[in-house]
Amino acid sequence: MEVLNHEERLRYPLRRMGDEWVRISWDEALDLVARNLAKAIKNYGPKSLGFLASSRCNNEENYLMQKMARLLGSPNVDNCARLCHSPTVVGLGSVLGTGAMTNNIVDLENSKCILAIAPTHRGASGGVQVG
């Protein structure tokens, strides 16, 4: 995939210094994040932190985001899917009667052909062996 090897892809942490972005070490980046999270908690309390997970992450990655938020004392965890998928939920609901999947998993197993659109076959299979 082009995006993985693109010349503009970030491969190391950068820190803005004035108008420039300067390369820093991973240790420096992690220390900077930890210090600023601790500073925000001290100055404004843990509820001042918000965590936005991604629908591009798997369940385990989103679970870890939630665990980190709870560890730091923040109840503010959300997922971009709640906002960006809401129009599709409304549309599917009005057309098909539900904003969610309209058939059961067994129907997938009994299908002769499945058109799956996703970054990987594992992400599209819904737990059913495809192929």
GROMACS .gro file of N, CA and C in nm:
model
  393
    1MET      N    1   0.083  -0.118   0.000
    1MET     CA    2   0.000   0.000   0.000
    1MET      C    3   0.088   0.124   0.000
    2GLU      N    4   0.050   0.220  -0.079
    2GLU     CA    5   0.129   0.341  -0.093
    2GLU      C    6   0.146   0.416   0.039
    3VAL      N    7   0.041   0.418   0.119
    3VAL     CA    8   0.046   0.496   0.243
    3VAL      C    9   0.152   0.444   0.341
    4LEU      N   10   0.180   0.316   0.337
    4LEU     CA   11   0.277   0.257   0.429
    4LEU      C   12   0.420   0.300   0.398
    5ASN      N   13   0.449   0.323   0.272
    5ASN     CA   14   0.585   0.356   0.232
    5ASN      C   15   0.597   0.497   0.174
    6HIS      N   16   0.495   0.579   0.193
    6HIS     CA   17   0.496   0.713   0.137
    6HIS      C   18   0.608   0.795   0.200
    7GLU      N   19   0.673   0.879   0.121
    7GLU     CA   20   0.787   0.957   0.170
    7GLU      C   21   0.747   1.058   0.278
    8GLU      N   22   0.619   1.097   0.287
    8GLU     CA   23   0.576   1.192   0.389
    8GLU      C   24   0.521   1.126   0.515
    9ARG      N   25   0.523   0.993   0.519
    9ARG     CA   26   0.474   0.922   0.638
    9ARG      C   27   0.566   0.950   0.757
   10LEU      N   28   0.505   0.978   0.871
   10LEU     CA   29   0.584   1.000   0.993
   10LEU      C   30   0.642   0.867   1.041
   11ARG      N   31   0.771   0.868   1.073
   11ARG     CA   32   0.838   0.748   1.121
   11ARG      C   33   0.899   0.768   1.259
   12TYR      N   34   0.891   0.889   1.310
   12TYR     CA   35   0.948   0.922   1.441
   12TYR      C   36   0.873   1.043   1.495
   13PRO      N   37   0.881   1.065   1.626
   13PRO     CA   38   0.807   1.177   1.686
   13PRO      C   39   0.868   1.312   1.647
   14LEU      N   40   0.780   1.409   1.634
   14LEU     CA   41   0.820   1.546   1.605
   14LEU      C   42   0.761   1.637   1.713
   15ARG      N   43   0.834   1.744   1.744
   15ARG     CA   44   0.786   1.843   1.840
   15ARG      C   45   0.795   1.980   1.775
   16ARG      N   46   0.690   2.055   1.792
   16ARG     CA   47   0.690   2.189   1.735
   16ARG      C   48   0.771   2.283   1.823
   17MET      N   49   0.868   2.349   1.764
   17MET     CA   50   0.950   2.447   1.834
   17MET      C   51   0.949   2.573   1.748
   18GLY      N   52   0.871   2.673   1.792
   18GLY     CA   53   0.850   2.791   1.710
   18GLY      C   54   0.765   2.755   1.591
   19ASP      N   55   0.814   2.786   1.473
   19ASP     CA   56   0.743   2.753   1.350
   19ASP      C   57   0.792   2.623   1.286
   20GLU      N   58   0.886   2.558   1.349
   20GLU     CA   59   0.949   2.438   1.293
   20GLU      C   60   0.906   2.312   1.368
   21TRP      N   61   0.909   2.199   1.298
   21TRP     CA   62   0.892   2.068   1.359
   21TRP      C   63   1.030   2.005   1.371
   22VAL      N   64   1.064   1.965   1.494
   22VAL     CA   65   1.197   1.911   1.522
   22VAL      C   66   1.183   1.766   1.566
   23ARG      N   67   1.270   1.681   1.511
   23ARG     CA   68   1.269   1.539   1.548
   23ARG      C   69   1.317   1.524   1.692
   24ILE      N   70   1.244   1.441   1.770
   24ILE     CA   71   1.284   1.409   1.907
   24ILE      C   72   1.285   1.258   1.923
   25SER      N   73   1.347   1.212   2.030
   25SER     CA   74   1.353   1.066   2.054
   25SER      C   75   1.218   1.016   2.105
   26TRP      N   76   1.199   0.886   2.096
   26TRP     CA   77   1.077   0.826   2.150
   26TRP      C   78   1.069   0.848   2.301
   27ASP      N   79   1.182   0.833   2.371
   27ASP     CA   80   1.182   0.855   2.516
   27ASP      C   81   1.140   0.998   2.550
   28GLU      N   82   1.194   1.094   2.475
   28GLU     CA   83   1.158   1.234   2.499
   28GLU      C   84   1.009   1.257   2.471
   29ALA      N   85   0.957   1.197   2.365
   29ALA     CA   86   0.816   1.212   2.331
   29ALA      C   87   0.726   1.154   2.440
   30LEU      N   88   0.760   1.034   2.487
   30LEU     CA   89   0.679   0.972   2.592
   30LEU      C   90   0.687   1.051   2.723
   31ASP      N   91   0.805   1.100   2.758
   31ASP     CA   92   0.820   1.183   2.877
   31ASP      C   93   0.738   1.311   2.866
   32LEU      N   94   0.739   1.373   2.750
   32LEU     CA   95   0.664   1.495   2.727
   32LEU      C   96   0.514   1.471   2.744
   33VAL      N   97   0.464   1.365   2.687
   33VAL     CA   98   0.322   1.331   2.699
   33VAL      C   99   0.287   1.302   2.845
   34ALA      N  100   0.368   1.222   2.913
   34ALA     CA  101   0.342   1.187   3.053
   34ALA      C  102   0.342   1.313   3.141
   35ARG      N  103   0.441   1.400   3.123
   35ARG     CA  104   0.448   1.524   3.201
   35ARG      C  105   0.326   1.612   3.180
   36ASN      N  106   0.285   1.627   3.056
   36ASN     CA  107   0.172   1.714   3.028
   36ASN      C  108   0.038   1.654   3.072
   37LEU      N  109   0.024   1.522   3.064
   37LEU     CA  110  -0.096   1.459   3.119
   37LEU      C  111  -0.102   1.480   3.271
   38ALA      N  112   0.011   1.459   3.339
   38ALA     CA  113   0.017   1.479   3.484
   38ALA      C  114  -0.012   1.625   3.520
   39LYS      N  115   0.039   1.717   3.441
   39LYS     CA  116   0.016   1.860   3.465
   39LYS      C  117  -0.132   1.895   3.449
   40ALA      N  118  -0.195   1.842   3.345
   40ALA     CA  119  -0.338   1.867   3.324
   40ALA      C  120  -0.422   1.811   3.438
   41ILE      N  121  -0.388   1.690   3.484
   41ILE     CA  122  -0.462   1.629   3.595
   41ILE      C  123  -0.444   1.712   3.722
   42LYS      N  124  -0.321   1.757   3.748
   42LYS     CA  125  -0.293   1.837   3.869
   42LYS      C  126  -0.367   1.971   3.864
   43ASN      N  127  -0.362   2.037   3.749
   43ASN     CA  128  -0.421   2.172   3.738
   43ASN      C  129  -0.572   2.172   3.720
   44TYR      N  130  -0.627   2.073   3.651
   44TYR     CA  131  -0.768   2.077   3.614
   44TYR      C  132  -0.848   1.953   3.656
   45GLY      N  133  -0.780   1.852   3.710
   45GLY     CA  134  -0.848   1.729   3.751
   45GLY      C  135  -0.856   1.628   3.639
   46PRO      N  136  -0.874   1.500   3.675
   46PRO     CA  137  -0.874   1.393   3.573
   46PRO      C  138  -0.990   1.403   3.474
   47LYS      N  139  -1.100   1.468   3.515
   47LYS     CA  140  -1.213   1.480   3.423
   47LYS      C  141  -1.185   1.580   3.311
   48SER      N  142  -1.074   1.651   3.320
   48SER     CA  143  -1.037   1.744   3.212
   48SER      C  144  -0.979   1.670   3.092
   49LEU      N  145  -0.944   1.543   3.109
   49LEU     CA  146  -0.888   1.464   3.000
   49LEU      C  147  -0.999   1.398   2.919
   50GLY      N  148  -0.982   1.395   2.789
   50GLY     CA  149  -1.076   1.326   2.702
   50GLY      C  150  -0.999   1.234   2.609
   51PHE      N  151  -1.054   1.118   2.582
   51PHE     CA  152  -0.989   1.017   2.499
   51PHE      C  153  -1.082   0.980   2.385
   52LEU      N  154  -1.035   0.991   2.263
   52LEU     CA  155  -1.115   0.958   2.145
   52LEU      C  156  -1.052   0.838   2.075
   53ALA      N  157  -1.120   0.726   2.082
   53ALA     CA  158  -1.073   0.604   2.018
   53ALA      C  159  -1.115   0.606   1.871
   54SER      N  160  -1.077   0.503   1.798
   54SER     CA  161  -1.101   0.502   1.654
   54SER      C  162  -1.174   0.377   1.609
   55SER      N  163  -1.262   0.393   1.513
   55SER     CA  164  -1.328   0.277   1.456
   55SER      C  165  -1.233   0.197   1.366
   56ARG      N  166  -1.117   0.253   1.337
   56ARG     CA  167  -1.015   0.181   1.260
   56ARG      C  168  -0.932   0.088   1.350
   57CYS      N  169  -0.948   0.103   1.481
   57CYS     CA  170  -0.877   0.014   1.575
   57CYS      C  171  -0.961  -0.110   1.602
   58ASN      N  172  -0.895  -0.215   1.646
   58ASN     CA  173  -0.971  -0.335   1.681
   58ASN      C  174  -1.024  -0.322   1.824
   59ASN      N  175  -1.103  -0.417   1.868
   59ASN     CA  176  -1.162  -0.413   2.003
   59ASN      C  177  -1.057  -0.401   2.111
   60GLU      N  178  -0.948  -0.476   2.097
   60GLU     CA  179  -0.845  -0.477   2.199
   60GLU      C  180  -0.779  -0.339   2.212
   61GLU      N  181  -0.753  -0.274   2.098
   61GLU     CA  182  -0.690  -0.142   2.101
   61GLU      C  183  -0.784  -0.039   2.162
   62ASN      N  184  -0.914  -0.045   2.127
   62ASN     CA  185  -1.010   0.047   2.187
   62ASN      C  186  -1.027   0.019   2.336
   63TYR      N  187  -1.023  -0.108   2.376
   63TYR     CA  188  -1.032  -0.145   2.517
   63TYR      C  189  -0.913  -0.086   2.594
   64LEU      N  190  -0.792  -0.095   2.536
   64LEU     CA  191  -0.674  -0.039   2.602
   64LEU      C  192  -0.684   0.113   2.616
   65MET      N  193  -0.741   0.180   2.518
   65MET     CA  194  -0.762   0.326   2.528
   65MET      C  195  -0.853   0.356   2.646
   66GLN      N  196  -0.961   0.281   2.658
   66GLN     CA  197  -1.053   0.299   2.770
   66GLN      C  198  -0.986   0.270   2.903
   67LYS      N  199  -0.904   0.167   2.908
   67LYS     CA  200  -0.833   0.132   3.032
   67LYS      C  201  -0.736   0.244   3.072
   68MET      N  202  -0.665   0.302   2.975
   68MET     CA  203  -0.574   0.411   3.005
   68MET      C  204  -0.651   0.531   3.059
   69ALA      N  205  -0.764   0.563   2.998
   69ALA     CA  206  -0.846   0.674   3.045
   69ALA      C  207  -0.890   0.650   3.189
   70ARG      N  208  -0.937   0.531   3.217
   70ARG     CA  209  -0.984   0.499   3.354
   70ARG      C  210  -0.867   0.501   3.454
   71LEU      N  211  -0.752   0.450   3.412
   71LEU     CA  212  -0.633   0.451   3.498
   71LEU      C  213  -0.597   0.594   3.539
   72LEU      N  214  -0.612   0.688   3.446
   72LEU     CA  215  -0.581   0.828   3.474
   72LEU      C  216  -0.698   0.901   3.540
   73GLY      N  217  -0.810   0.830   3.560
   73GLY     CA  218  -0.924   0.888   3.631
   73GLY      C  219  -1.025   0.960   3.545
   74SER      N  220  -1.015   0.947   3.415
   74SER     CA  221  -1.108   1.017   3.325
   74SER      C  222  -1.226   0.930   3.286
   75PRO      N  223  -1.346   0.982   3.297
   75PRO     CA  224  -1.464   0.910   3.249
   75PRO      C  225  -1.494   0.943   3.102
   76ASN      N  226  -1.412   1.029   3.042
   76ASN     CA  227  -1.441   1.083   2.910
   76ASN      C  228  -1.374   1.002   2.799
   77VAL      N  229  -1.442   0.897   2.755
   77VAL     CA  230  -1.394   0.812   2.648
   77VAL      C  231  -1.503   0.804   2.543
   78ASP      N  232  -1.468   0.823   2.420
   78ASP     CA  233  -1.566   0.815   2.312
   78ASP      C  234  -1.500   0.748   2.192
   79ASN      N  235  -1.580   0.724   2.091
   79ASN     CA  236  -1.530   0.665   1.968
   79ASN      C  237  -1.585   0.745   1.852
   80CYS      N  238  -1.502   0.769   1.753
   80CYS     CA  239  -1.545   0.851   1.639
   80CYS      C  240  -1.665   0.790   1.567
   81ALA      N  241  -1.686   0.660   1.580
   81ALA     CA  242  -1.798   0.595   1.511
   81ALA      C  243  -1.933   0.648   1.561
   82ARG      N  244  -1.938   0.692   1.683
   82ARG     CA  245  -2.065   0.743   1.738
   82ARG      C  246  -2.111   0.865   1.660
   83LEU      N  247  -2.019   0.948   1.616
   83LEU     CA  248  -2.055   1.069   1.543
   83LEU      C  249  -2.055   1.049   1.392
   84CYS      N  250  -1.948   0.991   1.339
   84CYS     CA  251  -1.937   0.985   1.194
   84CYS      C  252  -2.030   0.880   1.133
   85HIS      N  253  -2.073   0.782   1.210
   85HIS     CA  254  -2.163   0.680   1.156
   85HIS      C  255  -2.310   0.709   1.184
   86SER      N  256  -2.338   0.815   1.260
   86SER     CA  257  -2.478   0.843   1.294
   86SER      C  258  -2.565   0.870   1.171
   87PRO      N  259  -2.515   0.938   1.066
   87PRO     CA  260  -2.601   0.954   0.948
   87PRO      C  261  -2.636   0.821   0.881
   88THR      N  262  -2.543   0.727   0.879
   88THR     CA  263  -2.573   0.598   0.817
   88THR      C  264  -2.673   0.519   0.901
   89VAL      N  265  -2.665   0.533   1.032
   89VAL     CA  266  -2.760   0.465   1.119
   89VAL      C  267  -2.901   0.517   1.092
   90VAL      N  268  -2.915   0.648   1.079
   90VAL     CA  269  -3.046   0.708   1.048
   90VAL      C  270  -3.096   0.662   0.912
   91GLY      N  271  -3.007   0.664   0.812
   91GLY     CA  272  -3.046   0.623   0.678
   91GLY      C  273  -3.088   0.477   0.672
   92LEU      N  274  -3.007   0.390   0.731
   92LEU     CA  275  -3.042   0.247   0.732
   92LEU      C  276  -3.171   0.222   0.809
   93GLY      N  277  -3.187   0.296   0.919
   93GLY     CA  278  -3.310   0.281   0.999
   93GLY      C  279  -3.434   0.317   0.921
   94SER      N  280  -3.428   0.427   0.845
   94SER     CA  281  -3.547   0.469   0.770
   94SER      C  282  -3.573   0.378   0.649
   95VAL      N  283  -3.470   0.325   0.588
   95VAL     CA  284  -3.487   0.242   0.468
   95VAL      C  285  -3.513   0.095   0.504
   96LEU      N  286  -3.434   0.041   0.599
   96LEU     CA  287  -3.442  -0.102   0.630
   96LEU      C  288  -3.508  -0.132   0.764
   97GLY      N  289  -3.540  -0.030   0.840
   97GLY     CA  290  -3.607  -0.052   0.968
   97GLY      C  291  -3.512  -0.067   1.085
   98THR      N  292  -3.383  -0.071   1.059
   98THR     CA  293  -3.283  -0.079   1.167
   98THR      C  294  -3.153  -0.017   1.118
   99GLY      N  295  -3.083   0.047   1.209
   99GLY     CA  296  -2.956   0.107   1.175
   99GLY      C  297  -2.840   0.011   1.189
  100ALA      N  298  -2.871  -0.111   1.224
  100ALA     CA  299  -2.767  -0.213   1.245
  100ALA      C  300  -2.780  -0.321   1.137
  101MET      N  301  -2.701  -0.424   1.154
  101MET     CA  302  -2.702  -0.535   1.061
  101MET      C  303  -2.844  -0.592   1.049
  102THR      N  304  -2.889  -0.618   0.927
  102THR     CA  305  -3.028  -0.661   0.905
  102THR      C  306  -3.043  -0.813   0.892
  103ASN      N  307  -2.936  -0.884   0.897
  103ASN     CA  308  -2.944  -1.030   0.888
  103ASN      C  309  -2.855  -1.091   0.996
  104ASN      N  310  -2.869  -1.219   1.016
  104ASN     CA  311  -2.788  -1.284   1.120
  104ASN      C  312  -2.662  -1.345   1.061
  105ILE      N  313  -2.570  -1.383   1.148
  105ILE     CA  314  -2.442  -1.439   1.106
  105ILE      C  315  -2.459  -1.569   1.028
  106VAL      N  316  -2.560  -1.649   1.062
  106VAL     CA  317  -2.583  -1.776   0.993
  106VAL      C  318  -2.609  -1.750   0.845
  107ASP      N  319  -2.677  -1.639   0.813
  107ASP     CA  320  -2.700  -1.606   0.672
  107ASP      C  321  -2.568  -1.592   0.596
  108LEU      N  322  -2.466  -1.538   0.662
  108LEU     CA  323  -2.336  -1.526   0.597
  108LEU      C  324  -2.276  -1.663   0.567
  109GLU      N  325  -2.289  -1.754   0.663
  109GLU     CA  326  -2.235  -1.888   0.642
  109GLU      C  327  -2.304  -1.960   0.527
  110ASN      N  328  -2.432  -1.931   0.505
  110ASN     CA  329  -2.509  -1.998   0.400
  110ASN      C  330  -2.503  -1.926   0.265
  111SER      N  331  -2.426  -1.817   0.259
  111SER     CA  332  -2.417  -1.739   0.134
  111SER      C  333  -2.326  -1.808   0.033
  112LYS      N  334  -2.363  -1.798  -0.094
  112LYS     CA  335  -2.279  -1.850  -0.201
  112LYS      C  336  -2.173  -1.748  -0.240
  113CYS      N  337  -2.200  -1.621  -0.217
  113CYS     CA  338  -2.106  -1.516  -0.253
  113CYS      C  339  -2.117  -1.403  -0.150
  114ILE      N  340  -2.003  -1.354  -0.103
  114ILE     CA  341  -2.000  -1.243  -0.008
  114ILE      C  342  -1.908  -1.136  -0.065
  115LEU      N  343  -1.961  -1.015  -0.080
  115LEU     CA  344  -1.879  -0.902  -0.121
  115LEU      C  345  -1.839  -0.829   0.006
  116ALA      N  346  -1.711  -0.834   0.040
  116ALA     CA  347  -1.661  -0.773   0.163
  116ALA      C  348  -1.567  -0.660   0.128
  117ILE      N  349  -1.592  -0.542   0.184
  117ILE     CA  350  -1.508  -0.426   0.159
  117ILE      C  351  -1.447  -0.384   0.292
  118ALA      N  352  -1.316  -0.402   0.304
  118ALA     CA  353  -1.245  -0.369   0.427
  118ALA      C  354  -1.096  -0.371   0.397
  119PRO      N  355  -1.015  -0.315   0.490
  119PRO     CA  356  -0.870  -0.314   0.467
  119PRO      C  357  -0.809  -0.453   0.462
  120THR      N  358  -0.865  -0.548   0.535
  120THR     CA  359  -0.814  -0.685   0.533
  120THR      C  360  -0.931  -0.781   0.533
  121HIS      N  361  -0.909  -0.903   0.492
  121HIS     CA  362  -1.018  -1.001   0.493
  121HIS      C  363  -1.065  -1.031   0.635
  122ARG      N  364  -0.974  -1.022   0.733
  122ARG     CA  365  -1.013  -1.049   0.871
  122ARG      C  366  -1.109  -0.943   0.921
  123GLY      N  367  -1.089  -0.818   0.880
  123GLY     CA  368  -1.175  -0.710   0.925
  123GLY      C  369  -1.314  -0.718   0.864
  124ALA      N  370  -1.328  -0.788   0.753
  124ALA     CA  371  -1.456  -0.793   0.684
  124ALA      C  372  -1.534  -0.919   0.712
  125SER      N  373  -1.474  -1.018   0.773
  125SER     CA  374  -1.538  -1.149   0.778
  125SER      C  375  -1.648  -1.161   0.883
  126GLY      N  376  -1.653  -1.071   0.980
  126GLY     CA  377  -1.757  -1.079   1.081
  126GLY      C  378  -1.751  -1.208   1.161
  127GLY      N  379  -1.634  -1.269   1.169
  127GLY     CA  380  -1.619  -1.392   1.247
  127GLY      C  381  -1.652  -1.517   1.168
  128VAL      N  382  -1.686  -1.504   1.042
  128VAL     CA  383  -1.719  -1.619   0.957
  128VAL      C  384  -1.601  -1.644   0.864
  129GLN      N  385  -1.566  -1.769   0.849
  129GLN     CA  386  -1.455  -1.802   0.759
  129GLN      C  387  -1.496  -1.773   0.617
  130VAL      N  388  -1.416  -1.690   0.549
  130VAL     CA  389  -1.444  -1.654   0.411
  130VAL      C  390  -1.341  -1.720   0.322
  131GLY      N  391  -1.387  -1.785   0.215
  131GLY     CA  392  -1.293  -1.840   0.119
  131GLY      C  393  -1.276  -1.987   0.128
   0.00000   0.00000   0.00000
